[in-house]
Coordinates of C-alpha atoms in Angstrom, one line a residue:
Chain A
X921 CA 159.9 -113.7 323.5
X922 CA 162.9 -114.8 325.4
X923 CA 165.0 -112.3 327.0
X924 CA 168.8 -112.3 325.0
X925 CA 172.1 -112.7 327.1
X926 CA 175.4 -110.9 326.0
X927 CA 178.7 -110.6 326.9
X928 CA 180.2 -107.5 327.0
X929 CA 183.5 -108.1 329.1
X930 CA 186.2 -110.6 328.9
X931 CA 189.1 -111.5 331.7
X932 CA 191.5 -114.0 331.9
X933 CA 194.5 -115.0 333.4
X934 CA 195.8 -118.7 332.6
X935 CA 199.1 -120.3 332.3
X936 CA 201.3 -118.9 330.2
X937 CA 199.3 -115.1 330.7
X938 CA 198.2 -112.9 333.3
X939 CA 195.7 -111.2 330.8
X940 CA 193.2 -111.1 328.1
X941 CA 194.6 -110.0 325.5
X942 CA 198.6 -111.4 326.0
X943 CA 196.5 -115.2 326.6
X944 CA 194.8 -114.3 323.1
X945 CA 197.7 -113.5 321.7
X946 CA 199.3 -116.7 323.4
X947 CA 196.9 -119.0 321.5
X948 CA 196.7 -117.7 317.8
X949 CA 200.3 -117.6 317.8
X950 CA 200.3 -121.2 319.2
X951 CA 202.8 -120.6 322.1
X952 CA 201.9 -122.9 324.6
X953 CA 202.7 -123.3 328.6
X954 CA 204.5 -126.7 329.8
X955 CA 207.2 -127.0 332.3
X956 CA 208.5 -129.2 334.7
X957 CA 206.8 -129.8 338.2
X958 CA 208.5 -127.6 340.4
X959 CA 211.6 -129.5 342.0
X960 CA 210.7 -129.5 346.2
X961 CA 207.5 -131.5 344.9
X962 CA 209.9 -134.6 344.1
X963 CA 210.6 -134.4 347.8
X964 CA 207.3 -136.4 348.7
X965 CA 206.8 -138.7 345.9
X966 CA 207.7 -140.3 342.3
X967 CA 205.6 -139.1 339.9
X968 CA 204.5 -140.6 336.5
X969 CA 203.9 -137.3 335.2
X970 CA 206.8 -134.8 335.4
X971 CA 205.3 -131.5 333.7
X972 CA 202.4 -128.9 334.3
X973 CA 201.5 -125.9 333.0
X974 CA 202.0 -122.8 335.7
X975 CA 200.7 -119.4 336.0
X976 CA 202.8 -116.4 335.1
X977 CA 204.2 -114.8 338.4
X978 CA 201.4 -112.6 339.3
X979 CA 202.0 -109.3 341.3
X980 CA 198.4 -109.3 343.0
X981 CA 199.1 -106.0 344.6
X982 CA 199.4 -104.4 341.1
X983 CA 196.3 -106.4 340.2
X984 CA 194.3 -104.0 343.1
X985 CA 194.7 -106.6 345.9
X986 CA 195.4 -105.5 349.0
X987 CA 198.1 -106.6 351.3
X988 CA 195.3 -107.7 354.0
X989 CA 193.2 -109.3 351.4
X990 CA 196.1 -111.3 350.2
X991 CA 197.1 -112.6 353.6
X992 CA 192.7 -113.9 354.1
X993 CA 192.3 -114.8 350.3
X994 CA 193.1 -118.2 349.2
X995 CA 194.8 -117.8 345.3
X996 CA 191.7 -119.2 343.5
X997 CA 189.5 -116.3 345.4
X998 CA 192.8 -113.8 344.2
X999 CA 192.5 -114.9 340.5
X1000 CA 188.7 -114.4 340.2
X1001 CA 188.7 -111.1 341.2
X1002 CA 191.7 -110.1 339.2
X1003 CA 189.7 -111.7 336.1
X1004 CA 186.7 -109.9 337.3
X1005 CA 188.5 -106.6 337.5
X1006 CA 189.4 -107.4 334.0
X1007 CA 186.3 -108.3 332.8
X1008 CA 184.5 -105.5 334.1
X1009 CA 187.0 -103.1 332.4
X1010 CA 186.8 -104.7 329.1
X1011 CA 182.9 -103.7 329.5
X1012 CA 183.3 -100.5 330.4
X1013 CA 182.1 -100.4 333.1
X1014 CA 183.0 -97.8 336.3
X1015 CA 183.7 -98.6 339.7
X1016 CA 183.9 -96.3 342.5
X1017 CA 185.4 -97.0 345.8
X1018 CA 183.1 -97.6 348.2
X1019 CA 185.3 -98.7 351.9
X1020 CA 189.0 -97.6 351.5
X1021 CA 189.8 -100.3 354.1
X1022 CA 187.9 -103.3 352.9
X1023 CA 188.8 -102.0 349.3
X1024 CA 185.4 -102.2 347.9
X1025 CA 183.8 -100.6 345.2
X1026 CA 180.5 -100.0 343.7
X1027 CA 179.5 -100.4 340.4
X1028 CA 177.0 -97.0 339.6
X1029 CA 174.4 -97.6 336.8
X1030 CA 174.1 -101.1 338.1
X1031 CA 171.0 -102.0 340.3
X1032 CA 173.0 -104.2 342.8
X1033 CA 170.3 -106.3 343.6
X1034 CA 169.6 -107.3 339.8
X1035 CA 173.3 -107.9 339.3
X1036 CA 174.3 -112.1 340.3
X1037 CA 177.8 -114.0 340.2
X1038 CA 177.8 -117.2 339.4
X1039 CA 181.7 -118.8 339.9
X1040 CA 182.3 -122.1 339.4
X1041 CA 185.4 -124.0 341.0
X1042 CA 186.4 -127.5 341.3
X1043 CA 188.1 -127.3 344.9
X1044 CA 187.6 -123.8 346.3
X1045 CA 191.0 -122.8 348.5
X1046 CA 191.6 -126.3 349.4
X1047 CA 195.0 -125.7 348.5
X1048 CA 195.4 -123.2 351.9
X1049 CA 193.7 -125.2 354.2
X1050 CA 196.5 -128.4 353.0
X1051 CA 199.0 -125.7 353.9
X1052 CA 197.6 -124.8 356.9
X1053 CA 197.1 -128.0 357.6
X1054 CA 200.5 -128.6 357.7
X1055 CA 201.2 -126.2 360.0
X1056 CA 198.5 -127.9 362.2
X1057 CA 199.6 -131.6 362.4
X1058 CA 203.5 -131.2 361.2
X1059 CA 204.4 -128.6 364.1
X1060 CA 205.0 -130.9 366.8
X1061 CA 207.3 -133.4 364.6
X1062 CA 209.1 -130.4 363.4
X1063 CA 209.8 -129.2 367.4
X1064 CA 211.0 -133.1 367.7
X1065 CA 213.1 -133.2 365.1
X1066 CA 214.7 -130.0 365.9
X1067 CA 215.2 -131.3 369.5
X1068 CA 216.2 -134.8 368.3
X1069 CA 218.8 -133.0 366.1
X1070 CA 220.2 -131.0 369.3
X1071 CA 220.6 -134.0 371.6
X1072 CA 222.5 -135.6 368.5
X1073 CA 225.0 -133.5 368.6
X1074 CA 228.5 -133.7 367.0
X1075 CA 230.1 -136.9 368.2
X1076 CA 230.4 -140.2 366.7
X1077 CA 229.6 -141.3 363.4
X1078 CA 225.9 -142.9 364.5
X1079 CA 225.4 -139.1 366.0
X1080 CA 226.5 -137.6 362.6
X1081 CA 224.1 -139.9 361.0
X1082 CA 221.2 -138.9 363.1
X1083 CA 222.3 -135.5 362.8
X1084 CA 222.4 -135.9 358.9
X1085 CA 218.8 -137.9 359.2
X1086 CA 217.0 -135.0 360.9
X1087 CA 218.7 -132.6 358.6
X1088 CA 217.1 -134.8 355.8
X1089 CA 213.3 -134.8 357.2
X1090 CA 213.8 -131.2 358.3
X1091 CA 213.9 -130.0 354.6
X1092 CA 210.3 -131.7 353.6
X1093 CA 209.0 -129.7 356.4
X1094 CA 207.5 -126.9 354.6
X1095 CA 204.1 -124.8 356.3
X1096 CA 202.9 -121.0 356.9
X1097 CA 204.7 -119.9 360.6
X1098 CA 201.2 -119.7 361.8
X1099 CA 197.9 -121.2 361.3
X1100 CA 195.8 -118.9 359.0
X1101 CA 193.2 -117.3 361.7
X1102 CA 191.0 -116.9 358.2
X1103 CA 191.3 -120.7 357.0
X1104 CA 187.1 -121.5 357.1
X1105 CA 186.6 -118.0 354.7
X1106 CA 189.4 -119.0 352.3
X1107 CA 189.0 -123.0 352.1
X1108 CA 184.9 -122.9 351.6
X1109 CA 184.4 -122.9 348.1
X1110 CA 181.8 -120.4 347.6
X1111 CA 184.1 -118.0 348.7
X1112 CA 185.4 -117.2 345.2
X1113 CA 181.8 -115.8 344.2
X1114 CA 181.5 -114.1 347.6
X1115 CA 184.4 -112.3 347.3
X1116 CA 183.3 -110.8 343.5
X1117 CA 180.0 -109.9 345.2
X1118 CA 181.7 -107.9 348.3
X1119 CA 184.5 -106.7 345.6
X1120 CA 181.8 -104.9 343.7
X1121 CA 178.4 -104.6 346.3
X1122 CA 176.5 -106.6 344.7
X1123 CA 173.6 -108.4 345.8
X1124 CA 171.8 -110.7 343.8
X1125 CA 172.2 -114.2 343.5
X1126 CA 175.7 -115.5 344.4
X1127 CA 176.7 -119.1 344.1
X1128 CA 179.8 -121.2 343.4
X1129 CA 179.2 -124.2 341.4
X1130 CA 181.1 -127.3 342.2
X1131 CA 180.9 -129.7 339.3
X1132 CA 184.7 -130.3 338.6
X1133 CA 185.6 -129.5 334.8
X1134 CA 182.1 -128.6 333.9
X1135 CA 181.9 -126.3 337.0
X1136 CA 182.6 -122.7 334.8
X1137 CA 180.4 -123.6 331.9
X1138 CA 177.6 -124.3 334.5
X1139 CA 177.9 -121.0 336.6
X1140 CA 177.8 -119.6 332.8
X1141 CA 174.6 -121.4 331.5
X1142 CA 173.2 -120.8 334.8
X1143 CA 173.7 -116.7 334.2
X1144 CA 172.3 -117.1 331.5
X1145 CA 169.2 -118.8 332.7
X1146 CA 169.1 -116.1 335.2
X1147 CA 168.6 -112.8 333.1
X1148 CA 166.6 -115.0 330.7
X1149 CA 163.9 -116.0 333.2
X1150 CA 164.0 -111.9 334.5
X1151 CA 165.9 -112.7 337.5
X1152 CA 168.5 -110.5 337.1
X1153 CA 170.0 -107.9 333.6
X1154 CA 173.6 -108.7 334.4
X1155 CA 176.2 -111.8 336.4
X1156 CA 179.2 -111.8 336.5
X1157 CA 180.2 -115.3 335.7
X1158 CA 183.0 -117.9 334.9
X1159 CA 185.0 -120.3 336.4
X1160 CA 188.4 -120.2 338.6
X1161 CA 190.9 -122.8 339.7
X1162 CA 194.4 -122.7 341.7
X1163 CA 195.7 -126.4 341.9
X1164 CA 199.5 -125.4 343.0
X1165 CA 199.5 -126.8 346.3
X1166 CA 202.9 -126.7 348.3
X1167 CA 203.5 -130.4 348.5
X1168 CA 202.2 -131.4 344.9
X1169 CA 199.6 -133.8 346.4
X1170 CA 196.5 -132.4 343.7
X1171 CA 198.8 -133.2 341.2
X1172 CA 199.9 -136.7 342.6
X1173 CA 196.2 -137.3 342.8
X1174 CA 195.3 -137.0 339.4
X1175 CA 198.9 -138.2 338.9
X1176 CA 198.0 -141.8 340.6
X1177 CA 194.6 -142.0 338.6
X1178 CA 196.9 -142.4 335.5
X1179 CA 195.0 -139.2 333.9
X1180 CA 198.1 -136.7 333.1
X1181 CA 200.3 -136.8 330.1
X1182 CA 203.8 -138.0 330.3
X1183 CA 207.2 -136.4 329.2
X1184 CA 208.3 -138.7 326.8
X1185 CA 211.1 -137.8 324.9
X1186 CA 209.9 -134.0 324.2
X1187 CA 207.8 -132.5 327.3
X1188 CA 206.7 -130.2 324.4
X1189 CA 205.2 -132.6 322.9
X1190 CA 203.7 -134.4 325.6
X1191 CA 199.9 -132.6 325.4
X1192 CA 198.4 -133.4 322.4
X1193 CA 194.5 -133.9 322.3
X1194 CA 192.6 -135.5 319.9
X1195 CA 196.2 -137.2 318.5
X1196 CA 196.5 -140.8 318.1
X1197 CA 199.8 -140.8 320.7
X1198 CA 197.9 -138.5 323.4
X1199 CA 198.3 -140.2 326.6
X1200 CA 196.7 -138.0 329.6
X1201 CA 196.3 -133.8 329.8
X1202 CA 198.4 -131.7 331.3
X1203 CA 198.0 -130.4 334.7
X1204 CA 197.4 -126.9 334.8
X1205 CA 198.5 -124.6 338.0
X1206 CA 195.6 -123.0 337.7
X1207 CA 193.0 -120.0 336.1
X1208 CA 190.2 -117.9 336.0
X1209 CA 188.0 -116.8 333.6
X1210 CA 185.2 -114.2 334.2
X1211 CA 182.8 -112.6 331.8
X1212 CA 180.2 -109.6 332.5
X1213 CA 176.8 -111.4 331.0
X1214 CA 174.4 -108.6 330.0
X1215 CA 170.4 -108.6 329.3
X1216 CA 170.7 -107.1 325.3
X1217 CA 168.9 -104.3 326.3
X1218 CA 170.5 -103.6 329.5
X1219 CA 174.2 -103.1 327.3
X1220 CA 172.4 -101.2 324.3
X1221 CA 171.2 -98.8 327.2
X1222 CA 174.8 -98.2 327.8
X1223 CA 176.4 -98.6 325.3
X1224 CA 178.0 -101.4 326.0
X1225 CA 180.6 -103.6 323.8
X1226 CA 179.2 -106.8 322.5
X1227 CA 181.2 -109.3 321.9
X1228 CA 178.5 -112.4 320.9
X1229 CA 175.5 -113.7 321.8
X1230 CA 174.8 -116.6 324.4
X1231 CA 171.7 -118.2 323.3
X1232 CA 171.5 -121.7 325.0
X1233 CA 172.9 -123.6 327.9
X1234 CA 171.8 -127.4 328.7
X1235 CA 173.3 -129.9 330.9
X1236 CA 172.7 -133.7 331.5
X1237 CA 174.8 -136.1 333.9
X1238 CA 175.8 -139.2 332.8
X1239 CA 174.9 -141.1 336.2
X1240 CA 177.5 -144.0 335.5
X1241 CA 181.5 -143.6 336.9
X1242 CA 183.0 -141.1 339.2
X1243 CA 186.2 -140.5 337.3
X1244 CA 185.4 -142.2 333.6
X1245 CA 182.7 -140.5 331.1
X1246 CA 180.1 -143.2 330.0
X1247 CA 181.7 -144.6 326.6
X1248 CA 177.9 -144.6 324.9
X1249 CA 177.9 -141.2 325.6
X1250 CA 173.9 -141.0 325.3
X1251 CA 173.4 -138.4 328.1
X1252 CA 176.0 -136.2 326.1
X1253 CA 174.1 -136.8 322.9
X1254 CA 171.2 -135.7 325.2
X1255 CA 172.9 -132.3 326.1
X1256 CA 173.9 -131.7 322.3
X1257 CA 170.4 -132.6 321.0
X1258 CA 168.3 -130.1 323.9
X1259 CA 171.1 -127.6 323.4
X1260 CA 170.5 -126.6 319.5
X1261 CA 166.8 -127.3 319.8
X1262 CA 166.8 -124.4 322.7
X1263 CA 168.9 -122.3 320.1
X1264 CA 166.2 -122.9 317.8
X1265 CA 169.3 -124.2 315.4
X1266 CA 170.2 -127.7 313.5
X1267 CA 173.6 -129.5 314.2
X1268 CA 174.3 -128.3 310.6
X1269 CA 174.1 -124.7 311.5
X1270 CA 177.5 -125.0 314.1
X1271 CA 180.5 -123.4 312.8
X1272 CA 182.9 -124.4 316.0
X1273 CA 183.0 -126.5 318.0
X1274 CA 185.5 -125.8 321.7
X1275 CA 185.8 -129.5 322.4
X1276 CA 186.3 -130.5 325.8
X1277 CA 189.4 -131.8 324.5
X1278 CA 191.4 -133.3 327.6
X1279 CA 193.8 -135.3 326.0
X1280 CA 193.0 -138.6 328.1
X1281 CA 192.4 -141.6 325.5
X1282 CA 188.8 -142.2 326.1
X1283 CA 187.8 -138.4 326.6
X1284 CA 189.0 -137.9 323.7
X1285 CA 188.0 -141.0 321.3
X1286 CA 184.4 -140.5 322.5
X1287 CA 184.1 -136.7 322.2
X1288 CA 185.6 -137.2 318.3
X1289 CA 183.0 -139.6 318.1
X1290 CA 180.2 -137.7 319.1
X1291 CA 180.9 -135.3 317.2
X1292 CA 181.6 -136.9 314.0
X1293 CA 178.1 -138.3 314.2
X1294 CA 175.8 -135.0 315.2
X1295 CA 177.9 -132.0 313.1
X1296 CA 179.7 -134.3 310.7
X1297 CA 183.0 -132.6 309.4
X1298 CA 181.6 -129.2 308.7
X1299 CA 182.1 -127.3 312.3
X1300 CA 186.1 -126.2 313.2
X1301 CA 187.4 -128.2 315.8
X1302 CA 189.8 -127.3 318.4
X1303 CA 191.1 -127.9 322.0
X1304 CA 192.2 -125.2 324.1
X1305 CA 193.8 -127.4 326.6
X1306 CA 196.3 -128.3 324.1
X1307 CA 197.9 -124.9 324.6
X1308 CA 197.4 -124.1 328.5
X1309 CA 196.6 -127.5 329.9
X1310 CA 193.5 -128.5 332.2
X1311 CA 192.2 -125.6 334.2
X1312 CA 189.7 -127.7 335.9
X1313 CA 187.1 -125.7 337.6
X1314 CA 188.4 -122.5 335.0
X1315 CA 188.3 -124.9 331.9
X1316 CA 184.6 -124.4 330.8
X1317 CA 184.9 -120.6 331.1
X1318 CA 188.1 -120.1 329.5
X1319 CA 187.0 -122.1 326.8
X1320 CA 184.1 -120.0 326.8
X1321 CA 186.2 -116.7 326.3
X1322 CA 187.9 -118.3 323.5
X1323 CA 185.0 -119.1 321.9
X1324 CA 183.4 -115.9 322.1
X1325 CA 186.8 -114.5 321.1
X1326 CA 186.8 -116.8 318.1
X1327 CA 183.3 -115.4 317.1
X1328 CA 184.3 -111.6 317.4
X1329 CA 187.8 -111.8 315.9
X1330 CA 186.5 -114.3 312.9
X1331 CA 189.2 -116.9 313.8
X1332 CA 190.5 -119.5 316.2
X1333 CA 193.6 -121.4 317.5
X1334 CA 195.0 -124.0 316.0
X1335 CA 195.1 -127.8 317.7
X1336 CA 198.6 -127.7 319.3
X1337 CA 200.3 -131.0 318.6
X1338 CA 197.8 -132.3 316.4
X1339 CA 199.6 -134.5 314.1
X1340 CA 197.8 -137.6 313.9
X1341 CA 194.1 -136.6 314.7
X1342 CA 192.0 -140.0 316.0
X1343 CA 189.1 -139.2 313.7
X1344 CA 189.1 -137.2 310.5
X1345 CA 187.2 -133.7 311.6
X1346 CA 187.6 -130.4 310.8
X1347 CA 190.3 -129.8 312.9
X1348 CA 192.2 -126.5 312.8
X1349 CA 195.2 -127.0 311.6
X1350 CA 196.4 -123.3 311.0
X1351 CA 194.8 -120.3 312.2
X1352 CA 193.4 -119.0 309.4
X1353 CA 190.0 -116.3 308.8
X1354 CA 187.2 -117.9 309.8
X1355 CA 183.6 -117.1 309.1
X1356 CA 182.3 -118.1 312.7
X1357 CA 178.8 -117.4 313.8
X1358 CA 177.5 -120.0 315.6
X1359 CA 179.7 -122.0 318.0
X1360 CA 179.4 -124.6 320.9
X1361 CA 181.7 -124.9 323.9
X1362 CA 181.3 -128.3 325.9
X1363 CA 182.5 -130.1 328.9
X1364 CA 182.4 -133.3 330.7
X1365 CA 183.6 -133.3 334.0
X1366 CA 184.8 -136.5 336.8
X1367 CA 181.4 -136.7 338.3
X1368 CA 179.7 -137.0 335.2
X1369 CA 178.6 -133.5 334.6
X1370 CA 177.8 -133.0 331.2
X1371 CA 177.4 -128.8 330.6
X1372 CA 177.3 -126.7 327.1
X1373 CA 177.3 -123.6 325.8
X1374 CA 175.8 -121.9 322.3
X1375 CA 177.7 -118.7 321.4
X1376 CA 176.5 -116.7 318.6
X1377 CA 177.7 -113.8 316.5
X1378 CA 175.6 -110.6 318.0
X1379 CA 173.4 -109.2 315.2
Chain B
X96 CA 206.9 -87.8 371.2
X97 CA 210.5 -87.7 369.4
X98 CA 212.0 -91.2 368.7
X99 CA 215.2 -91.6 366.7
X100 CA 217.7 -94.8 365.5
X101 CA 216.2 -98.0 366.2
X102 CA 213.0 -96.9 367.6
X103 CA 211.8 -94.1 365.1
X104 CA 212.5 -97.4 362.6
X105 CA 210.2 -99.7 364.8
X106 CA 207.7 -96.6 364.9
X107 CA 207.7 -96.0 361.3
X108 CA 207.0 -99.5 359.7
X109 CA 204.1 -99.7 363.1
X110 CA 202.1 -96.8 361.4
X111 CA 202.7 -98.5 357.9
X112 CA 201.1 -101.6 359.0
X113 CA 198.4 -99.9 361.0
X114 CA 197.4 -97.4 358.3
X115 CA 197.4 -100.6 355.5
X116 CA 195.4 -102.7 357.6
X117 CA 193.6 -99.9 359.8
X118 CA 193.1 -97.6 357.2
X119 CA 192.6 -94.6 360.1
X120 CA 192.8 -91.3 357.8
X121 CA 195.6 -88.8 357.8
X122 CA 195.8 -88.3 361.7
X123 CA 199.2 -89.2 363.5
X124 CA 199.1 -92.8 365.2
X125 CA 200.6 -91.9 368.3
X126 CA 201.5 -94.7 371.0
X127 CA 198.6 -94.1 373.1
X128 CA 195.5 -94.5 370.5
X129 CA 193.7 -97.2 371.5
X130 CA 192.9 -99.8 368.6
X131 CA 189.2 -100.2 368.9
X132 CA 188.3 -96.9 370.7
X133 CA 190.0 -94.6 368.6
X134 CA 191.4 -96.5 365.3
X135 CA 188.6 -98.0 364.6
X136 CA 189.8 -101.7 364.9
X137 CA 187.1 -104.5 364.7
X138 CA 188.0 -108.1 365.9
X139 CA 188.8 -109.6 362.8
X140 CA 191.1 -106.2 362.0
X141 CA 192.7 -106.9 365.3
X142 CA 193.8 -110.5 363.8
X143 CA 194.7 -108.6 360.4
X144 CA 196.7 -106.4 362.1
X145 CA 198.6 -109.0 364.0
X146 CA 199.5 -111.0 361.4
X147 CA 200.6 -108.1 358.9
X148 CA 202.8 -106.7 362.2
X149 CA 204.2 -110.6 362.4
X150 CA 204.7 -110.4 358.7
X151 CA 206.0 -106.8 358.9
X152 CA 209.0 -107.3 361.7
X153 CA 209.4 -111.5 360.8
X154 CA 208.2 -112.8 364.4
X155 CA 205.1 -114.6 365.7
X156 CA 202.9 -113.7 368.4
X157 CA 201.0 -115.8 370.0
X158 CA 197.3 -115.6 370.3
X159 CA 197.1 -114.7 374.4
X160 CA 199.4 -112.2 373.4
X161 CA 197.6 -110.5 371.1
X162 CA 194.7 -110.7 373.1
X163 CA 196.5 -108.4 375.8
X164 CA 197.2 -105.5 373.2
X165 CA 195.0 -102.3 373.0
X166 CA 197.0 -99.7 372.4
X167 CA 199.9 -98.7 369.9
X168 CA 202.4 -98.4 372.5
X169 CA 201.7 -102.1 373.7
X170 CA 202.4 -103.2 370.4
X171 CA 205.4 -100.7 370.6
X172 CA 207.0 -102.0 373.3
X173 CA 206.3 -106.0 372.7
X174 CA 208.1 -105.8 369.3
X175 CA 211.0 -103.6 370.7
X176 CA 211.5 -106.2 373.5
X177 CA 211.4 -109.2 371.1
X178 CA 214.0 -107.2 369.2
X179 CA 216.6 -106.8 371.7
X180 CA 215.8 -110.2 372.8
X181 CA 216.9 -111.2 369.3
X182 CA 219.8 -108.8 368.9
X183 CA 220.7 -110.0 372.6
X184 CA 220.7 -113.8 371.3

């Protein structure tokens, strides 16, 4: 018999919430995250999209990060070990300190070696090394406007005008003072899960998993895989993202590839997935989501909380565009069909579905589509990006905690800004009591990563 | 060593920084400990420590410079130069 997979611990900080339970609380109450762009990015270009979703202002030296760790840590590295942290609390489990000055702990009752992290991201801490990089190429135009500026002077009108000019091009000038000497550890994306596993001494398998929006709900299904085949009795897994660049230029990208929602009349009302006037998602500043994944006997042994079941992970890839998801959708259909089969359930059996749910107008046709034809109307519906926006490479694994959430509190969010739904499902309309015991999460990522998730009730 | 006014100031947010980064135990950080021999300072603390003291008093130093330091009262009397230098300007 197959070995069974838990979770026992839950963190999470997204927009809108810098834990667990205030980000739970966030989304049954409906309160969602959307505000304008911040104002210096309007500095380097006109943007069709005016609004994102941003992280509260986190105070990582409360969150147990220390002052040197913050100056070598990119953010996304910052965020998975204060979900980590989180996570690991929510399961009860100790840590000791191990090296006051690298501020690392151990974990005791926890064979290291049998302990894995599995982290997926969808760009690492490429948002430090596009600072940085700054720094690197903008220095010496910065030194020559500052000398143009002097030579100026304050004499004629052409000189006031040069003066004024310089002034101008002085104020897009934004980098660090100094070129980070610790830019290679905080760019390379693997660092997030090297971090957890330095954080905590542990030494099984560590990997990142770069597969865009899909990236968490892999490093999740491939934990799972891991204490099922014996490898390991407990990861630490989920998915992390930090997007908030200093010049806005991740957001103009996906800004450019006409994928983000636009303001409208209400910017309120601009993120509505799965509604007939949706027109792109909102850009998230980032997010992490990390859950402790336990063997079942491993957590009884301690007695551990369990909060559901993971019972099957597949994953297919659509091999067709870069940035569109393949309108026949028959590698998805692929996923769905190996998914319950592995669960050793029927389509019928699904309670809830966490849709991918970006809000774009093909995403989100398709996905209603697809799910119309394999569960019907029976399973809830809903889309967690139309309260925090897209997470990217934390998407899969905050959707993840919701749904495992959803399972052990015996309810769910409602669809924010659901008015006109593009197909008649199940949506939820109201949060309400619900019986939920089986579940699926899902994602489909630019790439054409195709990853799910079954959650059940523990029992 | 007794240091008061603008100095003991200097001194004081030195062993801050140095005990954050350096983490050396309870013993006094005098000016003449030597960073690797006797505080324990490994080459990627050294570049901690430089930027956190850079941070700490708001001033760059450059990298040759940083290579030349190994001992608290280098540090001490770089920064207190640049200081007055700044005062002075």
């Amino acid at each position: 018999m197959r070995r069974r997979a838990v979770i026992t611990g839950i963190g999470v900080i997204a927009p809108g919430a810098a834990a667990t339970e205030d980000f739970w609380r966030a989304c049954l109450a409906g309160q969602a995250t959307v505000a304008s762009i911040p104002a210096h990015w309007r500095q380097y270009a006109d943007y069709s999209s005016t609004i994102w979703a941003p992280l509260p202002k986190l105070d990582f030296s409360a969150l147990g990060i220390g002052r040197v760790e913050q100056m070598q840590l990119d953010v996304s590295a910052m965020l998975a070990l204060c979900a980590t942290r989180q996570a690991i609390d929510n399961a009860q489990l100790a840590y000791i300190l191990k090296n006051e000055k690298k501020n690392t702990f151990v974990i005791p009752g926890l064979n290291s070696r049998r302990a894995a992290v599995y982290c997926g991201s969808g760009i690492g801490g490429l948002t430090s090394l596009i600072f940085n990089q700054a720094n690197h190429s903008i220095t010496p135009l910065a030194d020559a406007l500052q000398r143009i500026k002097a030579l100026a002077g304050e004499g004629d009108s052409a000189q006031k005008e040069l003066r004024e000019l310089c002034e101008a091009a002085q104020e897009t000038v934004r980098m660090p003072a100094r070129f980070n000497p610790f830019i290679v550890s905080m760019t390379m994306p693997n660092a997030v899960s090297a971090n957890i596993g330095i954080k905590y001494s542990l030494n099984g398998p560590n990997t990142t998993f770069c597969c865009a929006c899909a990236a968490g709900t892999v490093a999740i299904g491939q934990a799972l895989r891991a204490i099922q085949s014996e490898e390991v009795d407990c990861a630490l897994c989920g998915g992390v993202e930090y997007l908030g660049d200093e010049f806005g230029g991740i957001f103009r990208g996906f800004d450019i590839a006409k994928t983000l929602a636009l303001p409208g009349c209400d910017p309120q009302e601009a993120n509505r997935p799965f509604d007939k006037k949706r027109t792109g998602f909102l850009f998230a500043e980032g997010g992490a989501a990390m859950l402790v994944l336990e063997e079942l006997e491993h957590a009884l042994q301690r007695e551990a909380p369990i909060i559901a079941e993971l019972t099957a992970f597949a994953e297919t890839f659509d091999g067709h565009n870069i940035m569109m998801i393949d309108p026949q959708a028959a590698e998805i259909r692929r996923m769905l069909h190996n998914l319950v089969q592995q669960a050793d359930l029927d389509f019928s059996d699904i309670d809830y579905i966490n849709a991918h749910g970006t809000g774009t107008a093909l995403n989100d046709e398709i996905e209603a589509q697809l799910i119309d034809d394999l569960f019907g109307k029976k399973p809830l519906v809903n889309a967690t990006k139309s309260l925090i926006g897209h997470t990217i490479g934390a998407g899969g694994a905050i959707e993840t905690a919701v749904t495992a959430l959803s399972i052990a509190c015996k309810t769910t969010h409602a669809c924010h800004n659901l008015n006109d739904p593009v197909r008649d499902l199940n949506f939820v309309r109201e949060v309400g009591e619900f019986p939920i015991r089986k579940a699926i999460t899902q994602s489909f990522a630019f790439g054409g990563h195709n990853a799910a998730l079954v959650l059940e009730e523990y029992s | 060593m007794e240091l008061s006014g603008p100095d003991a100031v200097i001194l004081e947010k030195m062993d801050k920084v140095i005990r954050e980064v350096l983490k050396p135990g309870a013993a006094p950080i005098t000016l003449d400990k030597r960073f690797k021999e006797d505080l324990g300072a490994d080459s990627l603390d050294s570049v901690a420590l430089i930027m956190a003291l850079e941070e700490e008093f708001k001033t760059s130093i450059s990298e040759e410079q940083a290579r030349s330091f190994t001992s608290v009262g280098g540090v001490y009397d770089f920064i207190k130069a640049r200081l007055v230098a700044a005062k002075a300007s």
